[in-house]
Coordinates of C-alpha atoms in Angstrom, one line a residue:
Chain A
X1 CA 0.2 0.1 0.2
X2 CA 1.0 3.0 -1.1
X3 CA 1.0 6.2 1.2
X4 CA 1.3 10.1 0.5
X5 CA 2.3 12.7 3.3
X6 CA 2.2 16.6 1.8
X7 CA 3.8 18.7 4.6
X8 CA 4.4 22.3 4.4
X9 CA 6.8 24.3 5.9
X10 CA 5.9 26.6 7.9
X11 CA 8.0 29.2 10.5
X12 CA 9.1 26.7 14.0
X13 CA 7.1 26.9 16.6
X14 CA 9.1 28.2 19.0
X15 CA 9.8 31.4 17.1
X16 CA 8.0 34.5 18.4
X17 CA 5.9 36.0 15.4
X18 CA 6.7 39.7 14.3
X19 CA 4.1 41.6 12.3
X20 CA 5.3 43.5 8.9
X21 CA 5.6 47.2 10.3
X22 CA 3.8 48.1 7.3
X23 CA 0.6 45.4 7.9
X24 CA 1.2 44.2 5.0
X25 CA 1.6 40.1 6.6
X26 CA 4.3 38.6 9.1
X27 CA 7.8 39.1 8.8
X28 CA 9.7 36.2 7.7
X29 CA 13.0 37.5 7.1
X30 CA 15.6 35.0 8.9
X31 CA 13.3 32.9 10.2
X32 CA 14.1 29.8 12.0
X33 CA 11.8 27.2 9.3
X34 CA 10.4 23.6 10.1
X35 CA 7.6 20.8 8.8
X36 CA 4.6 22.2 10.2
X37 CA 4.6 19.5 13.2
X38 CA 1.3 18.1 12.0
X39 CA 2.5 17.3 9.2
X40 CA 5.4 15.7 11.8
X41 CA 3.1 13.8 12.9
X42 CA 1.6 13.2 9.1
X43 CA 5.4 11.5 7.9
X44 CA 6.0 9.6 11.7
X45 CA 2.6 7.6 11.1
X46 CA 3.1 6.6 8.0
X47 CA 6.2 4.9 8.5
X48 CA 5.5 3.2 11.3
X49 CA 2.1 1.8 9.0
X50 CA 5.1 0.7 7.2
X51 CA 8.1 -0.5 9.8
X52 CA 4.4 -2.5 10.6
X53 CA 4.3 -4.4 6.6
X54 CA 1.0 -2.2 5.8
X55 CA 2.6 0.4 3.8
X56 CA 5.1 -0.6 0.8
X57 CA 6.4 3.3 0.1
X58 CA 6.0 7.1 1.4
X59 CA 6.0 8.9 -1.0
X60 CA 6.7 12.7 1.2
X61 CA 5.4 15.9 -1.1
X62 CA 5.1 19.7 -0.9
X63 CA 4.3 22.7 -2.3
X64 CA 6.6 25.7 -2.3
X65 CA 9.2 27.3 -3.6
X66 CA 13.2 25.8 -3.3
X67 CA 13.7 26.3 0.3
X68 CA 10.4 23.5 1.0
X69 CA 13.3 21.1 0.3
X70 CA 15.1 21.4 3.2
X71 CA 11.7 20.0 4.9
X72 CA 11.8 17.2 2.2
X73 CA 14.8 15.9 3.0
X74 CA 14.2 15.9 6.8
X75 CA 11.2 13.6 5.6
X76 CA 13.3 11.4 4.2
X77 CA 15.4 11.6 7.0
X78 CA 12.3 10.0 8.5
X79 CA 11.9 7.4 6.6
X80 CA 10.2 8.5 3.8
X81 CA 11.0 6.6 0.7
X82 CA 11.2 9.1 -1.8
X83 CA 9.4 12.7 -2.0
X84 CA 8.1 15.5 -4.8
X85 CA 8.2 19.1 -4.8
X86 CA 5.4 21.0 -6.7
X87 CA 7.9 23.9 -6.9
X88 CA 6.1 27.6 -6.8
X89 CA 6.7 31.0 -5.8
X90 CA 2.7 31.7 -4.8
X91 CA 1.7 31.5 -1.7
X92 CA -1.3 29.4 -2.5
X93 CA -5.1 29.2 -0.9
X94 CA -5.5 25.6 1.0
X95 CA -8.4 25.2 -3.2
X96 CA -5.0 25.2 -4.9
X97 CA -3.3 23.2 -2.9
X98 CA -5.7 20.5 -2.8
X99 CA -6.3 20.8 -6.6
X100 CA -2.2 20.1 -7.2
X101 CA -2.6 17.0 -4.7
X102 CA -5.4 15.6 -6.2
X103 CA -3.7 15.6 -9.7
X104 CA -0.6 13.8 -7.9
X105 CA -3.4 11.5 -6.1
X106 CA -4.1 10.8 -9.9
X107 CA -0.8 9.8 -10.8
X108 CA 0.3 7.8 -7.7
X109 CA -2.8 6.5 -6.8
X110 CA -2.0 6.3 -2.9
X111 CA -4.5 4.4 -0.6
X112 CA -3.6 6.2 2.2
X113 CA -3.4 10.1 2.5
X114 CA -1.6 11.7 5.6
X115 CA -1.6 15.3 6.4
X116 CA -1.5 17.6 9.6
X117 CA -5.1 18.5 10.3
X118 CA -3.5 21.6 10.2
X119 CA -0.5 24.2 9.6
X120 CA 0.7 26.4 12.4
X121 CA 0.9 29.6 10.2
X122 CA -1.9 30.5 8.0
X123 CA -5.1 27.6 11.2
X124 CA -7.2 27.1 8.1
X125 CA -7.6 23.4 8.5
X126 CA -9.1 22.6 5.3
X127 CA -6.2 21.0 3.1
X128 CA -6.9 17.7 4.4
X129 CA -11.0 17.9 3.7
X130 CA -11.2 19.7 0.4
X131 CA -8.5 16.7 -0.6
X132 CA -10.7 14.6 0.0
X133 CA -14.0 16.3 -1.6
X134 CA -11.2 16.6 -4.5
X135 CA -11.6 12.9 -5.3
X136 CA -14.2 12.0 -3.8
X137 CA -12.7 10.0 -1.0
X138 CA -13.7 8.7 2.7
X139 CA -12.2 11.3 6.2
X140 CA -10.5 11.1 9.3
X141 CA -9.6 14.3 9.5
X142 CA -8.3 15.1 13.9
X143 CA -7.1 11.2 14.3
X144 CA -5.7 10.0 17.5
X145 CA -5.1 6.3 16.7
X146 CA -5.4 4.8 12.7
X147 CA -6.5 0.8 12.6
X148 CA -7.1 -1.4 9.1
X149 CA -9.3 -3.4 9.6
X150 CA -9.7 -5.2 6.6
X151 CA -10.5 -3.3 3.9
X152 CA -10.8 -0.6 5.9
X153 CA -9.2 2.0 7.7
X154 CA -10.6 3.0 11.2
X155 CA -10.2 6.0 12.3
X156 CA -10.4 7.6 16.1
X157 CA -11.1 11.6 16.1
X158 CA -11.3 13.3 18.3
X159 CA -13.8 15.3 18.9
X160 CA -15.4 18.2 21.2
X161 CA -16.3 16.0 24.1
X162 CA -14.2 13.2 23.6
X163 CA -13.8 10.7 20.4
X164 CA -15.4 9.1 17.5
X165 CA -14.6 5.9 15.8
X166 CA -15.5 6.1 11.8
X167 CA -14.8 3.1 9.2
X168 CA -14.0 4.9 6.5
X169 CA -13.3 2.5 2.8
X170 CA -10.0 2.4 1.0
X171 CA -8.7 4.9 -0.6
X172 CA -9.5 7.2 2.6
X173 CA -7.4 10.8 3.7
X174 CA -6.3 11.1 7.4
X175 CA -5.6 14.4 8.9
X176 CA -3.6 13.9 12.8
X177 CA -4.4 15.5 15.5
X178 CA -1.3 16.0 18.2
X179 CA -1.7 12.0 20.3
X180 CA -1.5 10.1 17.8
X181 CA 2.0 9.5 17.7
X182 CA 5.0 11.2 18.7
X183 CA 7.9 11.5 16.0
X184 CA 11.3 10.7 16.6
X185 CA 14.6 12.2 14.9
X186 CA 16.6 12.1 12.2
X187 CA 19.7 10.4 13.2
X188 CA 22.9 11.5 11.3
X189 CA 23.5 8.3 9.3
X190 CA 19.1 8.7 7.8
X191 CA 20.3 12.4 7.4
X192 CA 23.6 11.6 5.1
X193 CA 21.1 8.5 3.9
X194 CA 18.2 11.0 3.2
X195 CA 20.4 13.3 0.1
X196 CA 20.9 10.1 -1.8
X197 CA 16.6 9.6 -1.7
X198 CA 15.0 10.5 -4.9
X199 CA 13.3 13.9 -5.0
X200 CA 11.6 14.7 -8.2
X201 CA 11.4 18.9 -9.3
X202 CA 8.5 19.8 -11.2
X203 CA 6.7 23.2 -11.8
X204 CA 3.4 23.6 -10.4
X205 CA 2.0 25.0 -14.2
X206 CA 3.0 21.7 -15.3
X207 CA -0.8 20.3 -13.8
X208 CA -3.5 22.5 -16.1
X209 CA -4.7 23.8 -13.5
X210 CA -5.9 27.3 -13.0
X211 CA -4.5 28.1 -9.6
X212 CA -5.4 32.3 -9.4
X213 CA -5.6 33.3 -5.9
X214 CA -9.6 32.8 -4.2
X215 CA -8.2 35.5 -1.7
X216 CA -7.0 38.1 -0.3
X217 CA -4.7 39.0 2.2
X218 CA -5.8 42.4 2.9
X219 CA -3.7 43.4 6.1
X220 CA -2.0 41.5 9.1
X221 CA -1.8 43.3 12.6
X222 CA -0.4 42.8 16.1
X223 CA -3.3 40.9 18.8
X224 CA -5.1 43.9 20.4
X225 CA -2.4 43.3 23.7
X226 CA -4.4 43.4 26.9
X227 CA -3.4 45.8 29.6
X228 CA -1.6 44.8 32.7
X229 CA -3.8 43.8 35.7
X230 CA -2.8 44.1 39.6
X231 CA -1.7 42.0 41.3
X232 CA -3.5 40.8 44.9
X233 CA -2.5 39.7 47.9
X234 CA -4.6 37.6 50.0
X235 CA -7.2 35.3 48.8
X236 CA -9.9 37.2 50.3
X237 CA -8.7 40.0 48.3
X238 CA -9.2 38.1 45.1
X239 CA -12.9 37.7 46.0
X240 CA -13.7 40.8 46.8
X241 CA -12.1 42.0 43.4
X242 CA -13.7 39.4 41.1
X243 CA -17.2 40.5 43.7
X244 CA -17.1 43.9 43.8
X245 CA -14.8 45.6 41.0
X246 CA -14.8 43.0 38.0
X247 CA -18.5 41.5 39.4
X248 CA -17.5 38.3 37.4
X249 CA -19.4 36.3 40.8
X250 CA -22.4 36.4 42.8
Chain B
X1 CA -28.1 38.7 1.0
X2 CA -29.2 34.9 2.1
X3 CA -27.7 32.9 4.3
X4 CA -27.5 29.4 5.3
X5 CA -26.1 28.8 8.9
X6 CA -25.0 24.6 9.8
X7 CA -26.7 24.1 12.9
X8 CA -24.3 22.8 15.4
X9 CA -26.3 20.5 17.9
X10 CA -25.8 16.5 19.5
X11 CA -29.5 15.1 18.3
X12 CA -31.2 16.2 21.2
X13 CA -30.0 19.7 21.8
X14 CA -29.0 23.2 20.0
X15 CA -25.6 23.8 21.0
X16 CA -25.1 27.2 22.5
X17 CA -22.5 28.0 20.0
X18 CA -24.5 28.2 17.1
X19 CA -26.1 31.1 18.7
X20 CA -23.2 33.4 17.9
X21 CA -22.7 32.1 14.1
X22 CA -26.3 33.3 13.7
X23 CA -25.4 36.5 15.7
X24 CA -22.3 36.9 13.4
X25 CA -24.6 35.9 10.0
X26 CA -26.3 38.8 11.7
X27 CA -23.4 40.9 11.3
X28 CA -23.1 40.5 7.7
X29 CA -26.5 40.4 7.0
X30 CA -29.4 39.1 5.2
X31 CA -32.4 36.5 5.0
X32 CA -30.9 33.6 7.8
X33 CA -31.6 30.4 7.4
X34 CA -30.8 27.0 9.5
X35 CA -30.1 23.7 8.9
X36 CA -30.8 21.0 11.1
X37 CA -29.6 17.6 10.0
X38 CA -29.7 14.7 12.4
X39 CA -31.7 12.1 13.5
X40 CA -34.5 11.7 16.0
X41 CA -33.7 15.3 16.4
X42 CA -37.3 17.9 16.5
X43 CA -35.3 18.8 20.5
X44 CA -33.1 20.3 18.7
X45 CA -35.8 22.3 15.4
X46 CA -37.7 23.1 18.6
X47 CA -35.0 25.4 19.8
X48 CA -33.6 26.7 16.7
X49 CA -37.2 27.8 15.3
X50 CA -37.3 30.3 18.2
X51 CA -34.2 31.2 17.5
X52 CA -34.3 35.3 17.0
X53 CA -33.8 36.9 12.9
X54 CA -34.0 33.3 11.1
X55 CA -36.5 33.0 8.8
X56 CA -36.8 29.8 8.1
X57 CA -35.2 26.6 9.2
X58 CA -34.3 23.4 6.7
X59 CA -34.9 20.1 8.8
X60 CA -33.1 16.9 7.7
X61 CA -34.5 14.2 10.1
X62 CA -32.6 10.7 8.6
X63 CA -30.5 8.3 10.0
X64 CA -27.6 9.1 7.6
X65 CA -27.4 12.7 8.9
X66 CA -27.1 11.0 13.0
X67 CA -23.3 11.5 13.6
X68 CA -22.8 13.8 11.0
X69 CA -20.2 12.5 8.5
X70 CA -19.2 14.1 6.4
X71 CA -19.3 12.6 3.5
X72 CA -22.9 13.2 4.0
X73 CA -23.3 15.6 5.4
X74 CA -21.5 18.2 2.7
X75 CA -23.0 17.0 0.0
X76 CA -26.6 17.7 1.4
X77 CA -25.4 20.8 2.2
X78 CA -23.9 21.5 -1.1
X79 CA -27.3 20.5 -2.6
X80 CA -28.5 23.7 -0.6
X81 CA -26.0 25.9 -1.7
X82 CA -27.6 27.3 -5.1
X83 CA -29.8 29.4 -2.9
X84 CA -27.5 31.0 -0.9
X85 CA -24.8 34.0 -1.2
X86 CA -22.9 33.0 2.1
X87 CA -22.5 29.1 3.8
X88 CA -21.6 29.9 8.0
X89 CA -21.0 27.0 9.8
X90 CA -19.7 27.6 14.1
X91 CA -15.7 26.5 14.2
X92 CA -15.6 23.4 16.3
X93 CA -14.6 19.8 15.5
X94 CA -18.1 19.5 13.0
X95 CA -17.8 22.2 11.7
X96 CA -14.5 21.5 10.6
X97 CA -14.5 18.5 9.8
X98 CA -17.4 18.8 6.9
X99 CA -17.3 22.4 6.0
X100 CA -13.5 22.7 3.2
X101 CA -16.0 19.4 2.1
X102 CA -18.3 21.4 1.2
X103 CA -15.9 25.0 0.1
X104 CA -14.4 22.2 -2.4
X105 CA -17.3 20.6 -3.8
X106 CA -18.5 24.7 -4.6
X107 CA -15.1 25.0 -5.6
X108 CA -14.4 28.3 -3.4
X109 CA -12.4 28.5 -1.2
X110 CA -13.0 28.5 3.0
X111 CA -12.5 31.6 5.0
X112 CA -11.9 29.9 9.0
X113 CA -13.0 30.7 12.4
X114 CA -13.4 34.0 11.7
X115 CA -13.7 36.7 15.0
X116 CA -15.4 39.7 13.6
X117 CA -17.2 41.1 10.1
X118 CA -15.6 43.7 8.3
X119 CA -17.9 43.6 5.2
X120 CA -20.1 41.1 3.5
X121 CA -16.8 40.0 1.8
X122 CA -13.7 40.6 4.0
X123 CA -13.5 38.7 7.5
X124 CA -10.8 39.2 10.0
X125 CA -9.3 36.7 11.2
X126 CA -6.8 35.3 14.2
X127 CA -3.6 33.1 12.0
X128 CA -0.4 32.2 14.2
X129 CA -1.9 30.7 16.9
X130 CA -4.0 34.6 17.9
X131 CA -0.2 35.6 17.5
X132 CA -1.5 38.3 13.9
X133 CA -5.1 39.7 13.2
X134 CA -6.0 38.7 9.5
X135 CA -8.1 40.6 6.9
X136 CA -9.0 38.4 4.5
X137 CA -11.1 39.7 1.6
X138 CA -13.4 36.6 -0.7
X139 CA -12.2 36.6 -4.3
X140 CA -15.5 33.8 -4.4
X141 CA -19.4 34.5 -5.4
X142 CA -20.0 32.3 -2.5
X143 CA -18.3 32.7 1.1
X144 CA -17.7 29.1 3.3
X145 CA -16.9 30.4 6.8
X146 CA -16.4 29.3 10.2
X147 CA -17.2 31.2 12.8
X148 CA -15.6 31.5 15.7
X149 CA -17.2 31.9 18.2
X150 CA -15.8 33.9 21.0
X151 CA -15.7 37.0 18.5
X152 CA -20.1 37.3 18.7
X153 CA -22.6 37.9 20.8
X154 CA -25.2 35.1 21.4
X155 CA -28.8 36.5 19.7
X156 CA -31.8 35.9 21.8
X157 CA -34.4 32.6 21.9
X158 CA -37.9 34.2 21.3
X159 CA -38.6 33.9 17.7
X160 CA -40.5 32.1 15.4
X161 CA -39.4 31.0 12.2
X162 CA -41.1 28.5 10.0
X163 CA -40.4 24.3 9.3
X164 CA -39.1 23.3 6.0
X165 CA -38.8 19.5 6.2
X166 CA -37.0 18.4 4.0
X167 CA -37.0 14.6 2.3
X168 CA -33.6 14.3 0.4
X169 CA -30.9 11.8 1.9
X170 CA -27.5 12.3 0.5
X171 CA -25.7 8.3 1.2
X172 CA -22.3 8.8 0.4
X173 CA -21.7 5.6 1.5
X174 CA -17.9 5.7 1.7
X175 CA -18.0 6.3 6.0
X176 CA -19.9 4.8 8.4
X177 CA -20.4 5.6 12.7
X178 CA -18.3 3.1 14.3
X179 CA -18.9 4.5 18.0
X180 CA -18.6 7.3 20.4
X181 CA -16.2 7.8 24.1
X182 CA -17.4 10.8 24.9
X183 CA -16.8 12.5 27.9
X184 CA -20.0 12.3 30.7
X185 CA -20.4 15.2 33.5
X186 CA -22.0 17.4 35.0
X187 CA -21.1 20.4 34.1
X188 CA -21.2 23.1 31.7
X189 CA -19.6 22.9 28.0
X190 CA -16.3 24.7 27.7
X191 CA -16.5 26.1 24.9
X192 CA -20.2 27.8 26.8
X193 CA -19.7 28.1 30.4
X194 CA -19.2 31.3 31.6
X195 CA -16.7 30.4 34.5
X196 CA -13.6 28.2 33.1
X197 CA -11.1 26.9 35.6
X198 CA -8.2 25.8 34.5
X199 CA -5.0 23.7 35.5
X200 CA -1.7 23.2 34.5
X201 CA 1.5 21.3 34.9
X202 CA 1.7 22.9 38.5
X203 CA -1.5 20.9 39.3
X204 CA 1.7 18.1 39.7
X205 CA -0.8 14.8 38.8
X206 CA -4.3 14.2 37.6
X207 CA -5.8 13.5 40.9
X208 CA -5.4 16.9 42.2
X209 CA -7.3 18.5 39.8
X210 CA -10.2 17.2 41.9
X211 CA -8.7 20.4 44.0
X212 CA -10.7 22.6 41.4
X213 CA -14.5 20.8 41.8
X214 CA -15.4 22.2 44.7
X215 CA -14.9 25.3 43.3
X216 CA -16.4 24.7 39.9
X217 CA -19.0 23.6 41.8
X218 CA -19.5 26.5 43.5
X219 CA -19.2 28.9 40.3
X220 CA -21.1 26.7 38.0
X221 CA -18.1 26.2 36.2
X222 CA -16.5 23.8 33.5
X223 CA -12.3 22.2 33.8
X224 CA -10.7 22.6 31.4
X225 CA -6.9 22.3 31.5
X226 CA -3.1 23.2 30.0
X227 CA -1.6 21.4 26.7
X228 CA 0.8 20.8 29.8
X229 CA -1.5 19.0 31.8
X230 CA -2.4 17.0 28.9
X231 CA 0.8 16.2 27.7
X232 CA 2.4 14.8 31.2
X233 CA -1.1 12.7 31.2
X234 CA -2.8 14.5 33.9
X235 CA -6.2 15.2 32.1
X236 CA -7.9 13.9 28.8
X237 CA -7.7 16.1 25.6
X238 CA -11.3 17.1 25.5
X239 CA -10.1 18.8 28.7
X240 CA -7.4 21.4 26.5
X241 CA -7.7 25.4 25.9
X242 CA -5.6 26.8 23.7
X243 CA -4.3 26.9 19.9
X244 CA -4.1 23.3 19.5
X245 CA -7.5 22.4 22.0
X246 CA -10.6 24.7 22.9
X247 CA -10.6 28.5 22.2
X248 CA -12.5 30.2 24.8
X249 CA -13.6 33.9 26.2
X250 CA -15.6 33.1 29.0
X251 CA -16.5 36.7 31.6
X252 CA -14.4 35.0 34.1
X253 CA -11.2 32.5 33.6
X254 CA -9.2 31.1 36.3
X255 CA -6.4 30.1 35.2
X256 CA -3.9 27.7 37.9
X257 CA -0.7 26.2 38.1
X258 CA -0.2 27.2 34.3
X259 CA 2.8 29.7 33.5
X260 CA 0.7 31.2 29.8
X261 CA 3.1 29.0 26.9
X262 CA 2.0 31.6 24.0
X263 CA -0.2 28.7 22.7
X264 CA -2.1 28.3 26.4
X265 CA -3.1 31.8 25.7
X266 CA -4.6 31.6 22.2
X267 CA -7.6 29.5 23.4
X268 CA -7.9 31.9 26.4
X269 CA -6.7 35.2 26.2
X270 CA -10.2 36.6 24.8
X271 CA -11.6 35.8 28.3
X272 CA -13.1 38.7 30.1
X273 CA -11.6 38.7 33.7
X274 CA -8.3 36.6 33.7
X275 CA -7.1 35.4 37.3
X276 CA -4.1 34.1 38.0
X277 CA -2.8 31.5 40.4
X278 CA 0.9 31.1 40.7
X279 CA 3.5 30.5 42.7
X280 CA 6.0 31.6 39.7
X281 CA 6.1 35.8 39.7
X282 CA 7.7 36.0 36.6
X283 CA 5.1 33.5 35.1
X284 CA 3.9 35.1 31.9
X285 CA 0.6 34.5 32.3
X286 CA 0.2 37.2 34.7
X287 CA 0.8 39.6 31.4
X288 CA -2.4 38.5 30.4
X289 CA -4.7 38.3 33.6
X290 CA -6.2 41.3 35.5
X291 CA -6.1 39.9 38.9
X292 CA -2.9 37.5 39.7
X293 CA -1.8 35.7 43.6
X294 CA 1.6 35.2 43.6
X295 CA 1.0 31.5 45.5
X296 CA 0.6 28.0 46.3
X297 CA -1.8 26.4 44.6
X298 CA -2.3 24.0 46.9
X299 CA -3.0 26.7 49.4
X300 CA -4.5 29.1 47.5
X301 CA -7.3 26.5 46.0
X302 CA -8.5 24.8 49.2
X303 CA -9.3 28.9 51.0
X304 CA -11.1 29.6 48.0
X305 CA -12.9 27.2 47.7
X306 CA -13.9 27.6 51.5
X307 CA -13.9 31.5 50.9
X308 CA -16.6 31.4 47.8

């Protein structure tokens, strides 16, 4: 079974985000970048499926400029067998990303596509579901467990109030939540090996899809700061403030 | 303009967050129709007709929609979509699951997690875990939107909308429901509670979360947790407040033994009043707290409980 893992290059989650002074976007110049944490969980899950003898090949794919090859090499070091970069300098909407991925799904015919549930930059939480819609596949989003039973995959999902398990026919789309697994670190020998694994670059324009933007980013501003509050000395004072000043308890 | 709002429910009650999503729809402006898709969901329909500002409630009561499977629900919504310029759902796990599927089937972008409406095609939404706020314009003729409810006021429930029953059944036949494992709790939902009290790594273990129970009882509060407490295995993930968990904005948020990592603040900083109890005076949580107290939580919590 072939498993496709789309990944995204994003700002490292430990780095504080700064908004550009002209409010055109956030400032990513000279910022440390990494694989989106949810995508890292997706790679780990795919590699574990291969180690368990369920998956036969793991293909990592990323859409972006040349710099995302760095994240694809990391995916290869973590255990992916080969990588595809769809090259574009544009910052594409999730729908257009899903359309490009749909073309690759048609070519590669994977039985499973595992994606992160959302990227920590745009926070959209859309690509997996959109890819599922375009390919007509079922979706197991926000997965905390993935189990293959006969010709189906059972996905346990993190939902409001607890967990929901659904059974999906294959091929299927899974998007990862935090508790699905704990990603491994790439070892030095594997990082060296990854340099020799195949990485194919394909221009986005070659897929013949209309990639014109569907949204326009008008402005990015820093969030409103909360004004600093007061320190209280005792529980009695706290209760008094909550009751008589903030009036949030009776 | 006409707006379709998909009701978030569990077949027995309408989730309070839907009232805020309708609030967002009112801010966009237009005729508002609700869709209740579920199974044996008459109680939800009875509640939906009372939602203020709504003209019509479309009801699709069929076993196919019982568990709100995205594959089936997205087909139904897509079929109804031609009559509406805006389609809105609440940004909870159900809406987040099926709405992008609707958007892709309609060949339009989705605007996720809006916290404000600037005009009928321009919306405000947090990005980078709330560390930046984006103003985004949709260039599509149809807008598919999920609404983060912390940004909008709930509408009242003294309306009287007409009910239209629909016999459409769209079973994609590619997915099925196996089981639910829901946390049973007497307490209000985290997303809907007026008061939330959350514990962090400072709670030290899961047992100590019981120290929050008595206070939660007295205040009618929901109990939450930081991601650190969830990752440490103290409590289940559905209690998590933060960028990767629930986003809450109660009248009163009490953070106990929580340092205040960016990822936690993203989930609670829109609360009206924030109280922080932490023994570390340098904890970043104090920078967003309206009232802070430097204290050992194992002393402070019993005292707070006894004095409330």
